[in-house]
mmCIF file of C-alpha atoms in Angstrom:
data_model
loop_
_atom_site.group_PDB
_atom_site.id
_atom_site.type_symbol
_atom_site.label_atom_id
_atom_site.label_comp_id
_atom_site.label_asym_id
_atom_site.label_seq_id
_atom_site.Cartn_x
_atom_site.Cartn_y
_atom_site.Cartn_z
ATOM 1 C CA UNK Q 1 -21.397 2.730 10.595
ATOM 2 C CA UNK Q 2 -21.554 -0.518 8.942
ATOM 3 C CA UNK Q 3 -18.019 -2.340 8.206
ATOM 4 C CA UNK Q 4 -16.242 -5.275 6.871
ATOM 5 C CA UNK Q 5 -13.499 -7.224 8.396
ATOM 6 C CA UNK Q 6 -11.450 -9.785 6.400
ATOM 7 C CA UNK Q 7 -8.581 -11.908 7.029
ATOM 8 C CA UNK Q 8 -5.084 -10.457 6.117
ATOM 9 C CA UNK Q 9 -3.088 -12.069 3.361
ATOM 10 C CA UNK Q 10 -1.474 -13.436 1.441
ATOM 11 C CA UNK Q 11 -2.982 -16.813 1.648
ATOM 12 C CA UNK Q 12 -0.738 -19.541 -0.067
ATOM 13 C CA UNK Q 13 -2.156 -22.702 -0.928
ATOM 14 C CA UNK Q 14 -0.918 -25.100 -3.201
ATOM 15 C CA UNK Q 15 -3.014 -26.400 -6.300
ATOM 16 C CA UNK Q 16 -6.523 -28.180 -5.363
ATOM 17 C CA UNK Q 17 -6.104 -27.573 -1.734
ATOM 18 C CA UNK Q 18 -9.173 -26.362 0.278
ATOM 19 C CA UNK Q 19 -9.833 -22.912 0.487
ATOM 20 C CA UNK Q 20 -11.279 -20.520 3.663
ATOM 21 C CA UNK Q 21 -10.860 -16.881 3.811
ATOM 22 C CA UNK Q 22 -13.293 -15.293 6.444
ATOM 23 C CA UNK Q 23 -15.141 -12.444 6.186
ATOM 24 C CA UNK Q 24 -17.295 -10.482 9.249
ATOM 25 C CA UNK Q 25 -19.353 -7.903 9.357
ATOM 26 C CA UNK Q 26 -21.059 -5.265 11.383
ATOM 27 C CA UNK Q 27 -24.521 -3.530 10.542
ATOM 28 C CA UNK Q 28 -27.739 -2.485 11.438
ATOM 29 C CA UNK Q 29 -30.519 -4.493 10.188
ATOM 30 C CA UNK Q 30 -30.497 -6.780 6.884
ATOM 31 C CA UNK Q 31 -27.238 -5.932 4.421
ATOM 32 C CA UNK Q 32 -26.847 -8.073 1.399
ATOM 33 C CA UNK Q 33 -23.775 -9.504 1.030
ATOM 34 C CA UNK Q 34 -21.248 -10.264 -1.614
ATOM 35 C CA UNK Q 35 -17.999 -11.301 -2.420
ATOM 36 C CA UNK Q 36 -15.806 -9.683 -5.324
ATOM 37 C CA UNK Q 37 -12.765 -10.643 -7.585
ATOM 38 C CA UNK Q 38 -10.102 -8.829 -8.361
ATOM 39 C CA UNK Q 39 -7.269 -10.557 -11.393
ATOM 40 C CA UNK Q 40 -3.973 -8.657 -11.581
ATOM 41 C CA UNK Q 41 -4.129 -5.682 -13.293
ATOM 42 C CA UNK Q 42 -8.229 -5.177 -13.748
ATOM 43 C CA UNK Q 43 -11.085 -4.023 -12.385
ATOM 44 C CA UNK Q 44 -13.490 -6.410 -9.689
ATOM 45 C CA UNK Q 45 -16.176 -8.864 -10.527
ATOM 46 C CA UNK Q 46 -18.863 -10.353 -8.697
ATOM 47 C CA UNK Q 47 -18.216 -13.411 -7.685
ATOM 48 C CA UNK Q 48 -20.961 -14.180 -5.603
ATOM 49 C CA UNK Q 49 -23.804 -12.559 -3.419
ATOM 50 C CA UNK Q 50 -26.562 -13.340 -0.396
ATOM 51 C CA UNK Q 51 -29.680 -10.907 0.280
ATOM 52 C CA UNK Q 52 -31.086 -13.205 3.560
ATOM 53 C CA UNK Q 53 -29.794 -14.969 6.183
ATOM 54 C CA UNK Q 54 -29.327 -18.686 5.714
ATOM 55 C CA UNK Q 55 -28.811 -17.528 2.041
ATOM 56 C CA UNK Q 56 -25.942 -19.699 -0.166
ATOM 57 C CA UNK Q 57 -24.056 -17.884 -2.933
ATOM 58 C CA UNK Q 58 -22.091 -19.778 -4.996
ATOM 59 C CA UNK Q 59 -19.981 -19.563 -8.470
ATOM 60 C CA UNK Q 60 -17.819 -21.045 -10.065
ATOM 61 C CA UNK Q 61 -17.516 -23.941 -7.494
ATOM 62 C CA UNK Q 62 -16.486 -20.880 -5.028
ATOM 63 C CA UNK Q 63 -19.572 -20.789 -1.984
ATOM 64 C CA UNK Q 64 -20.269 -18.464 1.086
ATOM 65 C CA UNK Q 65 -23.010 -18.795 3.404
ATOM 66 C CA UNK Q 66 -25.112 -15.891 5.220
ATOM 67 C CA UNK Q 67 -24.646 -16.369 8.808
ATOM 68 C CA UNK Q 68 -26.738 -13.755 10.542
ATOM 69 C CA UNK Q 69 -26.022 -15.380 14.185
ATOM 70 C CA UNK Q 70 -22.530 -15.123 13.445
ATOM 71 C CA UNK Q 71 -22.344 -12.146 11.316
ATOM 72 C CA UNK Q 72 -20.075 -13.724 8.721
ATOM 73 C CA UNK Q 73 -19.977 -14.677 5.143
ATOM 74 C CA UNK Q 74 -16.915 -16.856 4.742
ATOM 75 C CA UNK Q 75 -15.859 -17.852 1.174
ATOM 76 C CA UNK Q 76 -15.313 -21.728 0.615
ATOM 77 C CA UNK Q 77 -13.866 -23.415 -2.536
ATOM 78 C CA UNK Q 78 -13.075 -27.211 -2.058
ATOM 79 C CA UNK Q 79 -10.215 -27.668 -4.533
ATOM 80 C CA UNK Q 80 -7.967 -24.165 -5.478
ATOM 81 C CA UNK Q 81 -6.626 -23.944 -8.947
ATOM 82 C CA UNK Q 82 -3.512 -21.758 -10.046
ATOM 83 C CA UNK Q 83 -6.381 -19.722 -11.898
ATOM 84 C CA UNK Q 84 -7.900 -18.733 -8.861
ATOM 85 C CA UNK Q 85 -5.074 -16.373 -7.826
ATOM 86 C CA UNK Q 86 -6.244 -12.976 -7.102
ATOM 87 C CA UNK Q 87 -8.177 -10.632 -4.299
ATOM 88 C CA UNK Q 88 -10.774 -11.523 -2.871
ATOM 89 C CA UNK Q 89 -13.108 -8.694 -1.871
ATOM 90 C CA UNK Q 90 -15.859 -9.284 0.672
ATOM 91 C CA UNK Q 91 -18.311 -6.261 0.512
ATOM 92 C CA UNK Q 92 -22.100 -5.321 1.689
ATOM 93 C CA UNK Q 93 -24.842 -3.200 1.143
ATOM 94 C CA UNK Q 94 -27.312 -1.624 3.615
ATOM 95 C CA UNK Q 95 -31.054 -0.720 3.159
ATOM 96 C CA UNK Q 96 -30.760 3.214 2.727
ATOM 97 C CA UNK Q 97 -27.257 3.305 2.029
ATOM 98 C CA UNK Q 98 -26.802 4.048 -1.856
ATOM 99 C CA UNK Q 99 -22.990 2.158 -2.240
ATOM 100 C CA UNK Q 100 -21.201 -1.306 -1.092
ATOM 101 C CA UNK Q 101 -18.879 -1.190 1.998
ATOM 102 C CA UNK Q 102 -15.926 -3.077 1.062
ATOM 103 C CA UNK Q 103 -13.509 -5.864 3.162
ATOM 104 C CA UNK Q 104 -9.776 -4.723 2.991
ATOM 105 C CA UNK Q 105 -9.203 -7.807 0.626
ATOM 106 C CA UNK Q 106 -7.181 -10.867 0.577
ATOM 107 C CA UNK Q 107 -4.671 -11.828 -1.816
ATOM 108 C CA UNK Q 108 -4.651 -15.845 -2.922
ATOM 109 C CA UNK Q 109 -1.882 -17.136 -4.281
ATOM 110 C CA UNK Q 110 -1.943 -20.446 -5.674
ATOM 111 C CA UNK Q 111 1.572 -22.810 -6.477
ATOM 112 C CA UNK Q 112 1.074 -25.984 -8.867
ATOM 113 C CA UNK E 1 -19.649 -4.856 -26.124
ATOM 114 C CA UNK E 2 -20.739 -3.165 -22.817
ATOM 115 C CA UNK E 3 -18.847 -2.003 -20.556
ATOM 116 C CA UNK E 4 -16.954 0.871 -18.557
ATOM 117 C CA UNK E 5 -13.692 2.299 -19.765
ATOM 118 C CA UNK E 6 -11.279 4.308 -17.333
ATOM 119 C CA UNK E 7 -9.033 6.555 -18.772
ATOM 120 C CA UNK E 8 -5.715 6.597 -18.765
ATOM 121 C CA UNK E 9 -4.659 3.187 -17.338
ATOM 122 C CA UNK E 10 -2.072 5.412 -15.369
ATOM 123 C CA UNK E 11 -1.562 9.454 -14.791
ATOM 124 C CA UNK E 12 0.945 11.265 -13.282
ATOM 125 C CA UNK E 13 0.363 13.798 -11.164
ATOM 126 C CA UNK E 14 2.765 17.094 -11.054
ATOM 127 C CA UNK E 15 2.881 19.266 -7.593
ATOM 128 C CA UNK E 16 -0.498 21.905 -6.868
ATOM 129 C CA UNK E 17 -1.901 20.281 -10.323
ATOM 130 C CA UNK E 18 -5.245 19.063 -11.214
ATOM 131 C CA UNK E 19 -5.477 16.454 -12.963
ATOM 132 C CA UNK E 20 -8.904 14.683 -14.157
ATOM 133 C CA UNK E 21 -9.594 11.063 -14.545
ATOM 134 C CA UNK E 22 -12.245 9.529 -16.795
ATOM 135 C CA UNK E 23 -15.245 7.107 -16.503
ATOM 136 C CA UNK E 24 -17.768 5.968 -19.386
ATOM 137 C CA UNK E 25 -20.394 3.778 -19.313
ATOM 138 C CA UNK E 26 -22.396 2.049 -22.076
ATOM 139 C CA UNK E 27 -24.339 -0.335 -19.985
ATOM 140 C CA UNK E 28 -26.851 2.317 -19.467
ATOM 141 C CA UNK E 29 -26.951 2.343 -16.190
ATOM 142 C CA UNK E 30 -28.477 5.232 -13.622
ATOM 143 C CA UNK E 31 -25.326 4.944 -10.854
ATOM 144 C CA UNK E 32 -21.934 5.105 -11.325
ATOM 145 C CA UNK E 33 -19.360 5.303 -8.411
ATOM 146 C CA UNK E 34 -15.639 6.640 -7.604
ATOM 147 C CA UNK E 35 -13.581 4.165 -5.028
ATOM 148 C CA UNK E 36 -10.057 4.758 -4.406
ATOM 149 C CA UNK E 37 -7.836 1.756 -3.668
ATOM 150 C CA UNK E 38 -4.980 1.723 -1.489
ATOM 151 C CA UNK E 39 -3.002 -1.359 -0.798
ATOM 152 C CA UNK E 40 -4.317 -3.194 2.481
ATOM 153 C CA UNK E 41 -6.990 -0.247 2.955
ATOM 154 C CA UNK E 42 -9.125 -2.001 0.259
ATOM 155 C CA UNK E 43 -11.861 0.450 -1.168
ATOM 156 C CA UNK E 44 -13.015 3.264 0.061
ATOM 157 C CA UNK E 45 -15.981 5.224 -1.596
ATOM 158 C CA UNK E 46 -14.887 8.922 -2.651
ATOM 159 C CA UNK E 47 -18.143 9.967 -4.435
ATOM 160 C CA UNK E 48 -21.431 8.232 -6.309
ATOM 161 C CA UNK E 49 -23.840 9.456 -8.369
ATOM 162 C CA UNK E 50 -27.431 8.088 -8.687
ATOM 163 C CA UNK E 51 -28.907 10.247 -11.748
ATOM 164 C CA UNK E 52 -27.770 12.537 -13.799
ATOM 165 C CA UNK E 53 -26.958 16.043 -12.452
ATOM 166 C CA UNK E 54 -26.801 14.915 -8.966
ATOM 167 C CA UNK E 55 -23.967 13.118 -7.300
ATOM 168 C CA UNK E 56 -23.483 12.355 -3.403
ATOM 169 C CA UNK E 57 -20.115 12.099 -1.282
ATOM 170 C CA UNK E 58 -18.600 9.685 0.011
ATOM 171 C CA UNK E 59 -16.364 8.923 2.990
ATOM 172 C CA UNK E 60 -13.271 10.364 1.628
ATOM 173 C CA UNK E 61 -14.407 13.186 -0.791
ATOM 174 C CA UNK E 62 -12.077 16.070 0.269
ATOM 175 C CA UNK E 63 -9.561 17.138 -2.546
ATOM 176 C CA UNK E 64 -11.780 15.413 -4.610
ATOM 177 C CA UNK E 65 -14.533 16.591 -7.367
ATOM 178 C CA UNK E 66 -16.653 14.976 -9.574
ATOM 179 C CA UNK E 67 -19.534 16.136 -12.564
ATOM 180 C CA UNK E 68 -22.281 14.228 -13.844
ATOM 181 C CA UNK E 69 -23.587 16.075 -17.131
ATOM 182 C CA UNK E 70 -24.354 12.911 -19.007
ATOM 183 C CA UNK E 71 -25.904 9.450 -18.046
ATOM 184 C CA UNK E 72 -22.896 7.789 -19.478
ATOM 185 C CA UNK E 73 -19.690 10.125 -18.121
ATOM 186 C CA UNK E 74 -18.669 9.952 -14.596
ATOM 187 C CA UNK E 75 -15.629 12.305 -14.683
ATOM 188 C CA UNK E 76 -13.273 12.462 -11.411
ATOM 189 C CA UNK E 77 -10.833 15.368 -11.026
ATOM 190 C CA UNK E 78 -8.316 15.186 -7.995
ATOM 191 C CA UNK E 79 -7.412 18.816 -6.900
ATOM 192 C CA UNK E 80 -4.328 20.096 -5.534
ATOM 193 C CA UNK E 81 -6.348 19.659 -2.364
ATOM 194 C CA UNK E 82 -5.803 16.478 -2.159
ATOM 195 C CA UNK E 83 -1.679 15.785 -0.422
ATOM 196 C CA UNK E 84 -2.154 11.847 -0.861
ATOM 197 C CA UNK E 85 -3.460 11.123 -4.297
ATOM 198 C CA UNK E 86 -1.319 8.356 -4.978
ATOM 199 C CA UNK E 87 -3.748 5.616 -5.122
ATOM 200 C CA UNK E 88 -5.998 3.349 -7.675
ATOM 201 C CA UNK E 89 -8.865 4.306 -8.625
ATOM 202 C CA UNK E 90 -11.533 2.142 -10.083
ATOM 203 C CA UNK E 91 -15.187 3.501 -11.429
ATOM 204 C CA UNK E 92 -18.449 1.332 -11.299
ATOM 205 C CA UNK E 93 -21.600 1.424 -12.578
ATOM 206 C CA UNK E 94 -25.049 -0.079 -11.518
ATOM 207 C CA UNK E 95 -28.554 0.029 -11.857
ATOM 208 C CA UNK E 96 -29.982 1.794 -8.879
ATOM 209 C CA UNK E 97 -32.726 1.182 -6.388
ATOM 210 C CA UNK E 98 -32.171 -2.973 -5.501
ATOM 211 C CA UNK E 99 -30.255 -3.668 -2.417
ATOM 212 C CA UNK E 100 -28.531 -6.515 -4.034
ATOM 213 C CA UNK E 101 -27.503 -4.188 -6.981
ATOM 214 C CA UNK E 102 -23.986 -5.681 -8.692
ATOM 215 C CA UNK E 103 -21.449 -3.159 -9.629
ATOM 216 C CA UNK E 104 -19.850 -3.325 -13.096
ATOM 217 C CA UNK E 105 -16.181 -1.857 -12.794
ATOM 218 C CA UNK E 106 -13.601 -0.521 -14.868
ATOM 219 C CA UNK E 107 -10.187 -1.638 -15.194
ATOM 220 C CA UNK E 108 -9.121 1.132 -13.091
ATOM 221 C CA UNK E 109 -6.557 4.188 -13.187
ATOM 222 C CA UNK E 110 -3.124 4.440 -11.141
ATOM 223 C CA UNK E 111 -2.608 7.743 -9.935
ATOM 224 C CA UNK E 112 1.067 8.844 -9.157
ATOM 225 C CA UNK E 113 2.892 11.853 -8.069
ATOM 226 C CA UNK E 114 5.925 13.060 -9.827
#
């Protein structure tokens, strides 16, 4: 069945540092993919999504690239800010499957 | 303004009770979704509905119900079936039919067991 792999946390980075956390995936045939947002305390938002390969989400200066060849969808940010703590949910969706397939999800934490 | 409201924000659960958590939507959407969230297990789906009067399972459904009478109420009840309840559970909604659909969640329920 289709799945989502994500790196452990917590990652600790300190205020406008560059940010990484990787994200794979297995499935059959042409997912979208998206990454989710989770604050302390409330429910996720969409951060940002792909439907193709070679497909570049991006929000909120946040980016992650559809890499079919790779299978991975790695979320970027170039400069962190102590806002930006939360956890990060990678997450995809199948054609014929009728709910999103979430990443275990990584906690950022972000020091001034 | 639109949105989805879980309640209660957190519920305790006593031994062999039933206890019923619950999910309403105003964004008028047709799907609306029970995950369960356990820490460094992420989400895992427990049951989704995609119209009213019909609802699916999902990968972890046993001790677990659900009813969808109206379009907007997505009730979840966790039975004494269930021995690990303790967990947080969030409900979405969405539109249905695009495979790039975005869920809308709630701000979730903790579940705990006296």
């Amino acid at each position: 069945g289709d799945s989502v792999t994500q790196m452990e946390g917590p990652v600790t980075l300190s205020e406008e540092a560059f940010l990484t956390i990787n994200c794979t995936y297995t499935a059959t045939g042409y997912p979208s993919l998206f990454w989710y947002v989770q604050y302390p305390g409330e429910g996720l938002q969409l951060l940002l999504k792909a439907t193709k390969a070679d497909d570049k989400g991006s929000n909120k200066g946040f980016e992650a690239t559809y890499r079919k060849e790779t299978t991975s969808f790695h979320l970027e940010k170039g400069s962190v800010q102590v806002s930006d703590s939360a956890v990060y949910f990678c997450a995809l969706i199948n054609t014929g499957r009728r709910a999103l397939t979430f990443g275990s999800g990584t906690r950022l934490q972000v020091q001034p | 303004d639109g949105g989805i409201t879980q309640s209660p924000k957190y519920l305790f659960r006593k031994e062999g009770q039933n206890v019923t958590l619950s999910c309403e939507q105003n964004l008028n959407h047709d799907a609306m979704y029970w995950y369960r969230q356990d820490p460094g297990q992420g989400l895992r789906l427990i049951y989704y509905s995609q119209i009213v009067n019909d609802f699916q399972k999902g990968d972890i459904a046993e001790g677990y119900s659900v009813s969808r009478e109206k379009k907007e109420s997505f009730p979840l009840t966790v039975t004494s079936a269930q021995k690990n309840p303790t967990a947080f559970y969030l409900c979405a909604s969405s539109q249905t039919g695009a495979s790039n659909e975005k869920l809308f969640f709630g701000s979730g329920t903790q579940l705990s067991v006296l």
